[in-house]
Amino acid sequence: MRIAVLCERGCATDLRSDELERRGHVVHRYRKELELLRDVVRESFDVLLLDDTLRGLRCRSLVHRLKAFPRFDGAVVFVNCDDDEVRLAEALAAGADDFVGRSAGVRELEARLRAILRRRFMRLHSTPEGLQFGAYRFDPDGRLAYLDGLPIGLTRKEYELALFLFANEGRLVSRGHLLDMVWRRRASAESRTLDSHVSRVRRNLLLDRSRGFELVAVYGSGYRLDRCEEAVFTSPPPGVAPYAEASGLCARV
């Protein structure tokens, strides 16, 4: 998971962030609300953790502002919460996805976050043979991708990138998000590497509408894999010229 954390320096949430990083997640820490809002405009995150003990910060107002961003689709979770029914009800009413009490350990926090992501993003359809997306199938054990039952030659990074894009089908994923989760690097110098890998994945997997998916670049943001639907045209009414051929229509799913 790619996680953004807003908390004061030295708070209990910082310790949980350290534990989440040790468990393999990528954590971006923010000390000020404006810094977080600046990055949310241009970056994608799976989860935003907001420390409920922040002094002088209107957390519920912040949730409203986050939800107002058209491209924001991350889950919002309050952590370090007091056992206050009224305040927790207010947080959920403001649009928060969950809350975690002070006494909860990192295992409970991680389990809650995974449950939220399963409901929101991960469109993985498990089969006995692997992970199926239309004509595409991924075999995690052999790290192989198949199209119409035939294996596609991909490098290890190309396979990881392709699977991550399919797992986040229909979602705009920022460049930084891809670098964090596939390359585990945050350096902007990796941009050319990312672009070349995306180009090869698009070409090798025919992600050009012809097999039901299209991989598109969103200027200044990142990439989005869209599922396409073929428009089936019947015979036109008398006096109407027929279509030369059916066309592909891509839809956000």
PDB file of C-alpha atoms in Angstrom:
ATOM      1  CA  MET A   1       0.000   0.000   0.000  1.00  0.00           C
ATOM      2  CA  ARG A   2       0.992   3.604  -0.573  1.00  0.00           C
ATOM      3  CA  ILE A   3       0.009   5.478   2.578  1.00  0.00           C
ATOM      4  CA  ALA A   4      -0.002   9.179   3.447  1.00  0.00           C
ATOM      5  CA  VAL A   5       0.148   9.996   7.174  1.00  0.00           C
ATOM      6  CA  LEU A   6      -0.683  13.365   8.727  1.00  0.00           C
ATOM      7  CA  CYS A   7       0.478  13.675  12.324  1.00  0.00           C
ATOM      8  CA  GLU A   8       2.610  15.787  14.616  1.00  0.00           C
ATOM      9  CA  ARG A   9       6.225  14.804  15.070  1.00  0.00           C
ATOM     10  CA  GLY A  10       6.656  12.188  17.761  1.00  0.00           C
ATOM     11  CA  CYS A  11       2.989  11.185  18.008  1.00  0.00           C
ATOM     12  CA  ALA A  12       1.898   7.568  18.378  1.00  0.00           C
ATOM     13  CA  THR A  13       0.951   7.425  14.697  1.00  0.00           C
ATOM     14  CA  ASP A  14       4.613   7.942  13.812  1.00  0.00           C
ATOM     15  CA  LEU A  15       5.444   4.672  15.555  1.00  0.00           C
ATOM     16  CA  ARG A  16       2.677   2.900  13.665  1.00  0.00           C
ATOM     17  CA  SER A  17       4.064   4.362  10.435  1.00  0.00           C
ATOM     18  CA  ASP A  18       7.456   2.839  11.209  1.00  0.00           C
ATOM     19  CA  GLU A  19       5.801  -0.549  11.751  1.00  0.00           C
ATOM     20  CA  LEU A  20       3.862  -0.271   8.499  1.00  0.00           C
ATOM     21  CA  GLU A  21       7.091   0.451   6.619  1.00  0.00           C
ATOM     22  CA  ARG A  22       8.748  -2.574   8.190  1.00  0.00           C
ATOM     23  CA  ARG A  23       5.813  -4.641   6.952  1.00  0.00           C
ATOM     24  CA  GLY A  24       6.525  -3.572   3.362  1.00  0.00           C
ATOM     25  CA  HIS A  25       4.249  -0.568   2.849  1.00  0.00           C
ATOM     26  CA  VAL A  26       5.363   2.805   1.470  1.00  0.00           C
ATOM     27  CA  VAL A  27       4.614   5.646   3.900  1.00  0.00           C
ATOM     28  CA  HIS A  28       4.765   9.384   3.167  1.00  0.00           C
ATOM     29  CA  ARG A  29       4.698  11.525   6.321  1.00  0.00           C
ATOM     30  CA  TYR A  30       3.196  15.008   6.508  1.00  0.00           C
ATOM     31  CA  ARG A  31       3.354  17.443   9.444  1.00  0.00           C
ATOM     32  CA  LYS A  32       1.134  20.164   7.982  1.00  0.00           C
ATOM     33  CA  GLU A  33      -2.301  20.041   6.398  1.00  0.00           C
ATOM     34  CA  LEU A  34      -1.289  22.253   3.465  1.00  0.00           C
ATOM     35  CA  GLU A  35       1.623  19.979   2.579  1.00  0.00           C
ATOM     36  CA  LEU A  36      -0.716  17.009   2.405  1.00  0.00           C
ATOM     37  CA  LEU A  37      -3.310  18.876   0.324  1.00  0.00           C
ATOM     38  CA  ARG A  38      -0.604  20.020  -2.098  1.00  0.00           C
ATOM     39  CA  ASP A  39       0.467  16.451  -2.809  1.00  0.00           C
ATOM     40  CA  VAL A  40      -3.029  14.964  -2.912  1.00  0.00           C
ATOM     41  CA  VAL A  41      -3.803  17.225  -5.880  1.00  0.00           C
ATOM     42  CA  ARG A  42      -1.083  15.581  -7.984  1.00  0.00           C
ATOM     43  CA  GLU A  43      -0.401  12.231  -6.322  1.00  0.00           C
ATOM     44  CA  SER A  44      -2.497   9.125  -5.711  1.00  0.00           C
ATOM     45  CA  PHE A  45      -2.518   7.268  -2.385  1.00  0.00           C
ATOM     46  CA  ASP A  46      -4.288   4.109  -1.325  1.00  0.00           C
ATOM     47  CA  VAL A  47      -4.919   5.355   2.213  1.00  0.00           C
ATOM     48  CA  LEU A  48      -4.689   8.604   4.157  1.00  0.00           C
ATOM     49  CA  LEU A  49      -4.165   8.184   7.904  1.00  0.00           C
ATOM     50  CA  LEU A  50      -5.214  11.237   9.914  1.00  0.00           C
ATOM     51  CA  ASP A  51      -4.176  11.413  13.549  1.00  0.00           C
ATOM     52  CA  ASP A  52      -7.252  12.321  15.572  1.00  0.00           C
ATOM     53  CA  THR A  53      -5.159  13.974  18.302  1.00  0.00           C
ATOM     54  CA  LEU A  54      -3.774  16.752  16.078  1.00  0.00           C
ATOM     55  CA  ARG A  55      -4.060  19.997  17.999  1.00  0.00           C
ATOM     56  CA  GLY A  56      -5.596  22.955  16.214  1.00  0.00           C
ATOM     57  CA  LEU A  57      -6.496  20.932  13.145  1.00  0.00           C
ATOM     58  CA  ARG A  58     -10.104  20.603  12.028  1.00  0.00           C
ATOM     59  CA  CYS A  59      -9.842  16.993  10.893  1.00  0.00           C
ATOM     60  CA  ARG A  60     -13.439  16.691   9.790  1.00  0.00           C
ATOM     61  CA  SER A  61     -13.158  19.834   7.693  1.00  0.00           C
ATOM     62  CA  LEU A  62     -10.049  18.335   6.131  1.00  0.00           C
ATOM     63  CA  VAL A  63     -11.975  15.214   5.113  1.00  0.00           C
ATOM     64  CA  HIS A  64     -14.507  17.384   3.296  1.00  0.00           C
ATOM     65  CA  ARG A  65     -11.700  19.184   1.450  1.00  0.00           C
ATOM     66  CA  LEU A  66     -10.043  15.899   0.462  1.00  0.00           C
ATOM     67  CA  LYS A  67     -13.272  14.437  -0.853  1.00  0.00           C
ATOM     68  CA  ALA A  68     -13.827  17.594  -2.920  1.00  0.00           C
ATOM     69  CA  PHE A  69     -10.787  16.882  -5.119  1.00  0.00           C
ATOM     70  CA  PRO A  70     -12.089  15.271  -8.361  1.00  0.00           C
ATOM     71  CA  ARG A  71      -9.119  12.880  -8.651  1.00  0.00           C
ATOM     72  CA  PHE A  72      -8.927  11.882  -5.002  1.00  0.00           C
ATOM     73  CA  ASP A  73     -10.025   8.276  -4.476  1.00  0.00           C
ATOM     74  CA  GLY A  74      -8.005   7.205  -1.437  1.00  0.00           C
ATOM     75  CA  ALA A  75      -9.517   5.848   1.732  1.00  0.00           C
ATOM     76  CA  VAL A  76      -9.501   8.146   4.773  1.00  0.00           C
ATOM     77  CA  VAL A  77      -8.927   6.544   8.165  1.00  0.00           C
ATOM     78  CA  PHE A  78      -8.686   8.285  11.544  1.00  0.00           C
ATOM     79  CA  VAL A  79      -6.171   6.739  13.941  1.00  0.00           C
ATOM     80  CA  ASN A  80      -5.378   7.251  17.620  1.00  0.00           C
ATOM     81  CA  CYS A  81      -9.076   7.854  18.264  1.00  0.00           C
ATOM     82  CA  ASP A  82     -10.666   8.340  21.664  1.00  0.00           C
ATOM     83  CA  ASP A  83     -13.635   6.179  22.577  1.00  0.00           C
ATOM     84  CA  ASP A  84     -16.036   9.032  21.886  1.00  0.00           C
ATOM     85  CA  GLU A  85     -19.172   7.922  20.041  1.00  0.00           C
ATOM     86  CA  VAL A  86     -20.184  11.439  19.005  1.00  0.00           C
ATOM     87  CA  ARG A  87     -16.795  12.377  17.555  1.00  0.00           C
ATOM     88  CA  LEU A  88     -16.458   9.059  15.710  1.00  0.00           C
ATOM     89  CA  ALA A  89     -19.950   9.418  14.260  1.00  0.00           C
ATOM     90  CA  GLU A  90     -19.018  12.910  13.071  1.00  0.00           C
ATOM     91  CA  ALA A  91     -15.866  11.579  11.392  1.00  0.00           C
ATOM     92  CA  LEU A  92     -17.792   8.896   9.518  1.00  0.00           C
ATOM     93  CA  ALA A  93     -20.501  11.376   8.554  1.00  0.00           C
ATOM     94  CA  ALA A  94     -17.796  13.654   7.134  1.00  0.00           C
ATOM     95  CA  GLY A  95     -16.726  10.894   4.757  1.00  0.00           C
ATOM     96  CA  ALA A  96     -14.080   8.931   6.680  1.00  0.00           C
ATOM     97  CA  ASP A  97     -13.934   5.238   5.794  1.00  0.00           C
ATOM     98  CA  ASP A  98     -12.937   3.932   9.215  1.00  0.00           C
ATOM     99  CA  PHE A  99     -11.373   4.790  12.562  1.00  0.00           C
ATOM    100  CA  VAL A 100      -8.882   2.983  14.772  1.00  0.00           C
ATOM    101  CA  GLY A 101      -8.665   3.408  18.532  1.00  0.00           C
ATOM    102  CA  ARG A 102      -5.587   4.217  20.583  1.00  0.00           C
ATOM    103  CA  SER A 103      -5.190   0.678  21.854  1.00  0.00           C
ATOM    104  CA  ALA A 104      -5.285  -1.008  18.428  1.00  0.00           C
ATOM    105  CA  GLY A 105      -2.032  -2.574  17.275  1.00  0.00           C
ATOM    106  CA  VAL A 106      -0.447  -2.336  13.849  1.00  0.00           C
ATOM    107  CA  ARG A 107      -1.776  -5.769  12.857  1.00  0.00           C
ATOM    108  CA  GLU A 108      -5.351  -4.643  13.414  1.00  0.00           C
ATOM    109  CA  LEU A 109      -4.652  -1.387  11.565  1.00  0.00           C
ATOM    110  CA  GLU A 110      -3.147  -3.232   8.605  1.00  0.00           C
ATOM    111  CA  ALA A 111      -6.055  -5.702   8.490  1.00  0.00           C
ATOM    112  CA  ARG A 112      -8.567  -2.841   8.467  1.00  0.00           C
ATOM    113  CA  LEU A 113      -6.700  -1.061   5.666  1.00  0.00           C
ATOM    114  CA  ARG A 114      -6.530  -4.220   3.555  1.00  0.00           C
ATOM    115  CA  ALA A 115     -10.259  -4.789   4.024  1.00  0.00           C
ATOM    116  CA  ILE A 116     -10.997  -1.242   2.838  1.00  0.00           C
ATOM    117  CA  LEU A 117      -8.792  -1.645  -0.242  1.00  0.00           C
ATOM    118  CA  ARG A 118     -10.428  -4.942  -1.164  1.00  0.00           C
ATOM    119  CA  ARG A 119     -13.761  -3.172  -1.218  1.00  0.00           C
ATOM    120  CA  ARG A 120     -12.581  -0.049  -3.044  1.00  0.00           C
ATOM    121  CA  PHE A 121      -9.865  -0.838  -5.558  1.00  0.00           C
ATOM    122  CA  MET A 122      -8.662  -4.384  -6.026  1.00  0.00           C
ATOM    123  CA  ARG A 123     -10.662  -5.862  -8.874  1.00  0.00           C
ATOM    124  CA  LEU A 124      -8.809  -9.151  -8.780  1.00  0.00           C
ATOM    125  CA  HIS A 125     -10.856 -12.122  -9.908  1.00  0.00           C
ATOM    126  CA  SER A 126      -9.158 -15.196  -8.508  1.00  0.00           C
ATOM    127  CA  THR A 127      -9.417 -18.445 -10.435  1.00  0.00           C
ATOM    128  CA  PRO A 128      -7.634 -21.778  -9.898  1.00  0.00           C
ATOM    129  CA  GLU A 129      -5.327 -20.833 -12.775  1.00  0.00           C
ATOM    130  CA  GLY A 130      -4.408 -17.345 -11.655  1.00  0.00           C
ATOM    131  CA  LEU A 131      -5.790 -13.806 -11.902  1.00  0.00           C
ATOM    132  CA  GLN A 132      -8.201 -13.236 -14.776  1.00  0.00           C
ATOM    133  CA  PHE A 133      -9.077  -9.921 -16.450  1.00  0.00           C
ATOM    134  CA  GLY A 134     -11.053 -10.532 -19.603  1.00  0.00           C
ATOM    135  CA  ALA A 135      -8.697 -12.124 -22.125  1.00  0.00           C
ATOM    136  CA  TYR A 136      -5.726 -11.602 -19.794  1.00  0.00           C
ATOM    137  CA  ARG A 137      -4.548 -13.970 -17.090  1.00  0.00           C
ATOM    138  CA  PHE A 138      -1.673 -13.551 -14.615  1.00  0.00           C
ATOM    139  CA  ASP A 139       0.138 -16.428 -12.942  1.00  0.00           C
ATOM    140  CA  PRO A 140       1.743 -15.056  -9.733  1.00  0.00           C
ATOM    141  CA  ASP A 141       3.744 -18.233  -9.062  1.00  0.00           C
ATOM    142  CA  GLY A 142       5.438 -18.320 -12.438  1.00  0.00           C
ATOM    143  CA  ARG A 143       5.269 -14.535 -12.949  1.00  0.00           C
ATOM    144  CA  LEU A 144       3.769 -15.115 -16.379  1.00  0.00           C
ATOM    145  CA  ALA A 145       1.106 -13.172 -18.256  1.00  0.00           C
ATOM    146  CA  TYR A 146      -1.213 -14.776 -20.810  1.00  0.00           C
ATOM    147  CA  LEU A 147      -3.342 -13.238 -23.542  1.00  0.00           C
ATOM    148  CA  ASP A 148      -6.030 -15.452 -25.045  1.00  0.00           C
ATOM    149  CA  GLY A 149      -4.261 -18.395 -23.420  1.00  0.00           C
ATOM    150  CA  LEU A 150      -0.877 -17.649 -24.989  1.00  0.00           C
ATOM    151  CA  PRO A 151       2.127 -16.557 -22.853  1.00  0.00           C
ATOM    152  CA  ILE A 152       3.423 -13.015 -23.295  1.00  0.00           C
ATOM    153  CA  GLY A 153       7.135 -12.351 -22.905  1.00  0.00           C
ATOM    154  CA  LEU A 154       7.573  -9.806 -20.102  1.00  0.00           C
ATOM    155  CA  THR A 155      10.496  -8.946 -17.866  1.00  0.00           C
ATOM    156  CA  ARG A 156       9.989  -9.144 -14.112  1.00  0.00           C
ATOM    157  CA  LYS A 157       9.349  -5.389 -13.791  1.00  0.00           C
ATOM    158  CA  GLU A 158       7.050  -5.361 -16.803  1.00  0.00           C
ATOM    159  CA  TYR A 159       5.032  -8.188 -15.240  1.00  0.00           C
ATOM    160  CA  GLU A 160       4.787  -6.350 -11.889  1.00  0.00           C
ATOM    161  CA  LEU A 161       3.801  -3.111 -13.622  1.00  0.00           C
ATOM    162  CA  ALA A 162       1.160  -4.816 -15.766  1.00  0.00           C
ATOM    163  CA  LEU A 163      -0.382  -6.656 -12.817  1.00  0.00           C
ATOM    164  CA  PHE A 164      -0.441  -3.473 -10.708  1.00  0.00           C
ATOM    165  CA  LEU A 165      -2.221  -1.567 -13.494  1.00  0.00           C
ATOM    166  CA  PHE A 166      -4.804  -4.322 -13.939  1.00  0.00           C
ATOM    167  CA  ALA A 167      -5.333  -4.512 -10.175  1.00  0.00           C
ATOM    168  CA  ASN A 168      -6.111  -0.778 -10.238  1.00  0.00           C
ATOM    169  CA  GLU A 169      -8.205  -0.903 -13.400  1.00  0.00           C
ATOM    170  CA  GLY A 170     -10.145   2.294 -14.040  1.00  0.00           C
ATOM    171  CA  ARG A 171      -8.128   4.243 -11.479  1.00  0.00           C
ATOM    172  CA  LEU A 172      -5.747   7.107 -12.254  1.00  0.00           C
ATOM    173  CA  VAL A 173      -2.430   6.104 -10.683  1.00  0.00           C
ATOM    174  CA  SER A 174       0.223   8.798 -10.335  1.00  0.00           C
ATOM    175  CA  ARG A 175       3.755   8.340 -11.593  1.00  0.00           C
ATOM    176  CA  GLY A 176       5.092   8.540  -8.046  1.00  0.00           C
ATOM    177  CA  HIS A 177       2.661   5.824  -6.995  1.00  0.00           C
ATOM    178  CA  LEU A 178       3.952   3.486  -9.717  1.00  0.00           C
ATOM    179  CA  LEU A 179       7.580   4.209  -8.837  1.00  0.00           C
ATOM    180  CA  ASP A 180       6.880   3.576  -5.159  1.00  0.00           C
ATOM    181  CA  MET A 181       5.027   0.311  -5.602  1.00  0.00           C
ATOM    182  CA  VAL A 182       6.841  -1.280  -8.557  1.00  0.00           C
ATOM    183  CA  TRP A 183      10.370   0.106  -8.249  1.00  0.00           C
ATOM    184  CA  ARG A 184      10.286   1.082  -4.550  1.00  0.00           C
ATOM    185  CA  ARG A 185      11.943   4.371  -5.478  1.00  0.00           C
ATOM    186  CA  ARG A 186      10.745   7.952  -5.136  1.00  0.00           C
ATOM    187  CA  ALA A 187      13.380   9.642  -7.302  1.00  0.00           C
ATOM    188  CA  SER A 188      12.040  11.611 -10.274  1.00  0.00           C
ATOM    189  CA  ALA A 189      15.117  10.448 -12.212  1.00  0.00           C
ATOM    190  CA  GLU A 190      13.288   7.140 -12.741  1.00  0.00           C
ATOM    191  CA  SER A 191      10.641   8.779 -14.948  1.00  0.00           C
ATOM    192  CA  ARG A 192      12.268   7.649 -18.198  1.00  0.00           C
ATOM    193  CA  THR A 193      12.482   4.103 -16.892  1.00  0.00           C
ATOM    194  CA  LEU A 194       8.792   4.192 -16.026  1.00  0.00           C
ATOM    195  CA  ASP A 195       7.777   5.562 -19.425  1.00  0.00           C
ATOM    196  CA  SER A 196       9.792   2.971 -21.340  1.00  0.00           C
ATOM    197  CA  HIS A 197       8.324   0.129 -19.281  1.00  0.00           C
ATOM    198  CA  VAL A 198       4.784   1.464 -19.762  1.00  0.00           C
ATOM    199  CA  SER A 199       5.390   1.679 -23.514  1.00  0.00           C
ATOM    200  CA  ARG A 200       6.576  -1.936 -23.702  1.00  0.00           C
ATOM    201  CA  VAL A 201       3.682  -3.182 -21.548  1.00  0.00           C
ATOM    202  CA  ARG A 202       1.183  -1.335 -23.755  1.00  0.00           C
ATOM    203  CA  ARG A 203       2.744  -2.788 -26.913  1.00  0.00           C
ATOM    204  CA  ASN A 204       3.321  -6.371 -25.725  1.00  0.00           C
ATOM    205  CA  LEU A 205      -0.108  -6.764 -24.112  1.00  0.00           C
ATOM    206  CA  LEU A 206      -1.953  -4.948 -26.921  1.00  0.00           C
ATOM    207  CA  LEU A 207      -3.494  -2.449 -24.502  1.00  0.00           C
ATOM    208  CA  ASP A 208      -4.898  -0.425 -27.398  1.00  0.00           C
ATOM    209  CA  ARG A 209      -8.617  -1.372 -27.220  1.00  0.00           C
ATOM    210  CA  SER A 210      -8.126  -4.400 -29.482  1.00  0.00           C
ATOM    211  CA  ARG A 211      -8.328  -6.849 -26.553  1.00  0.00           C
ATOM    212  CA  GLY A 212     -10.754  -5.002 -24.314  1.00  0.00           C
ATOM    213  CA  PHE A 213      -8.391  -2.658 -22.436  1.00  0.00           C
ATOM    214  CA  GLU A 214      -6.649   0.625 -23.161  1.00  0.00           C
ATOM    215  CA  LEU A 215      -3.694   2.061 -21.238  1.00  0.00           C
ATOM    216  CA  VAL A 216      -3.828   5.857 -21.395  1.00  0.00           C
ATOM    217  CA  ALA A 217      -1.462   8.547 -20.163  1.00  0.00           C
ATOM    218  CA  VAL A 218      -3.027  11.445 -18.263  1.00  0.00           C
ATOM    219  CA  TYR A 219      -0.863  14.524 -18.779  1.00  0.00           C
ATOM    220  CA  GLY A 220       0.781  15.788 -15.611  1.00  0.00           C
ATOM    221  CA  SER A 221      -0.619  12.954 -13.496  1.00  0.00           C
ATOM    222  CA  GLY A 222       0.091   9.366 -14.441  1.00  0.00           C
ATOM    223  CA  TYR A 223      -1.585   6.421 -16.151  1.00  0.00           C
ATOM    224  CA  ARG A 224      -4.983   4.760 -16.167  1.00  0.00           C
ATOM    225  CA  LEU A 225      -5.972   1.345 -17.505  1.00  0.00           C
ATOM    226  CA  ASP A 226      -9.532   1.486 -18.862  1.00  0.00           C
ATOM    227  CA  ARG A 227     -11.758  -1.433 -19.751  1.00  0.00           C
ATOM    228  CA  CYS A 228     -13.210  -1.059 -23.235  1.00  0.00           C
ATOM    229  CA  GLU A 229     -16.554  -2.191 -24.518  1.00  0.00           C
ATOM    230  CA  GLU A 230     -17.077  -3.005 -28.157  1.00  0.00           C
ATOM    231  CA  ALA A 231     -20.069  -1.302 -29.677  1.00  0.00           C
ATOM    232  CA  VAL A 232     -22.094  -3.849 -31.624  1.00  0.00           C
ATOM    233  CA  PHE A 233     -23.966  -2.233 -34.489  1.00  0.00           C
ATOM    234  CA  THR A 234     -27.059  -3.819 -35.965  1.00  0.00           C
ATOM    235  CA  SER A 235     -28.420  -3.185 -39.435  1.00  0.00           C
ATOM    236  CA  PRO A 236     -29.252   0.540 -39.789  1.00  0.00           C
ATOM    237  CA  PRO A 237     -32.752   1.750 -40.618  1.00  0.00           C
ATOM    238  CA  PRO A 238     -33.620   2.342 -44.290  1.00  0.00           C
ATOM    239  CA  GLY A 239     -31.980   5.428 -45.685  1.00  0.00           C
ATOM    240  CA  VAL A 240     -29.178   5.463 -43.076  1.00  0.00           C
ATOM    241  CA  ALA A 241     -25.662   4.657 -44.275  1.00  0.00           C
ATOM    242  CA  PRO A 242     -24.207   1.614 -42.503  1.00  0.00           C
ATOM    243  CA  TYR A 243     -21.062   1.848 -40.381  1.00  0.00           C
ATOM    244  CA  ALA A 244     -17.922   0.633 -42.088  1.00  0.00           C
ATOM    245  CA  GLU A 245     -16.909  -1.287 -38.962  1.00  0.00           C
ATOM    246  CA  ALA A 246     -17.598  -1.563 -35.239  1.00  0.00           C
ATOM    247  CA  SER A 247     -15.607   0.790 -33.019  1.00  0.00           C
ATOM    248  CA  GLY A 248     -14.259   0.406 -29.515  1.00  0.00           C
ATOM    249  CA  LEU A 249     -15.638   2.468 -26.654  1.00  0.00           C
ATOM    250  CA  CYS A 250     -13.562   2.798 -23.494  1.00  0.00           C
ATOM    251  CA  ALA A 251     -15.358   3.314 -20.243  1.00  0.00           C
ATOM    252  CA  ARG A 252     -14.198   4.091 -16.715  1.00  0.00           C
ATOM    253  CA  VAL A 253     -15.242   1.148 -14.591  1.00  0.00           C
TER     254      VAL A 253
END
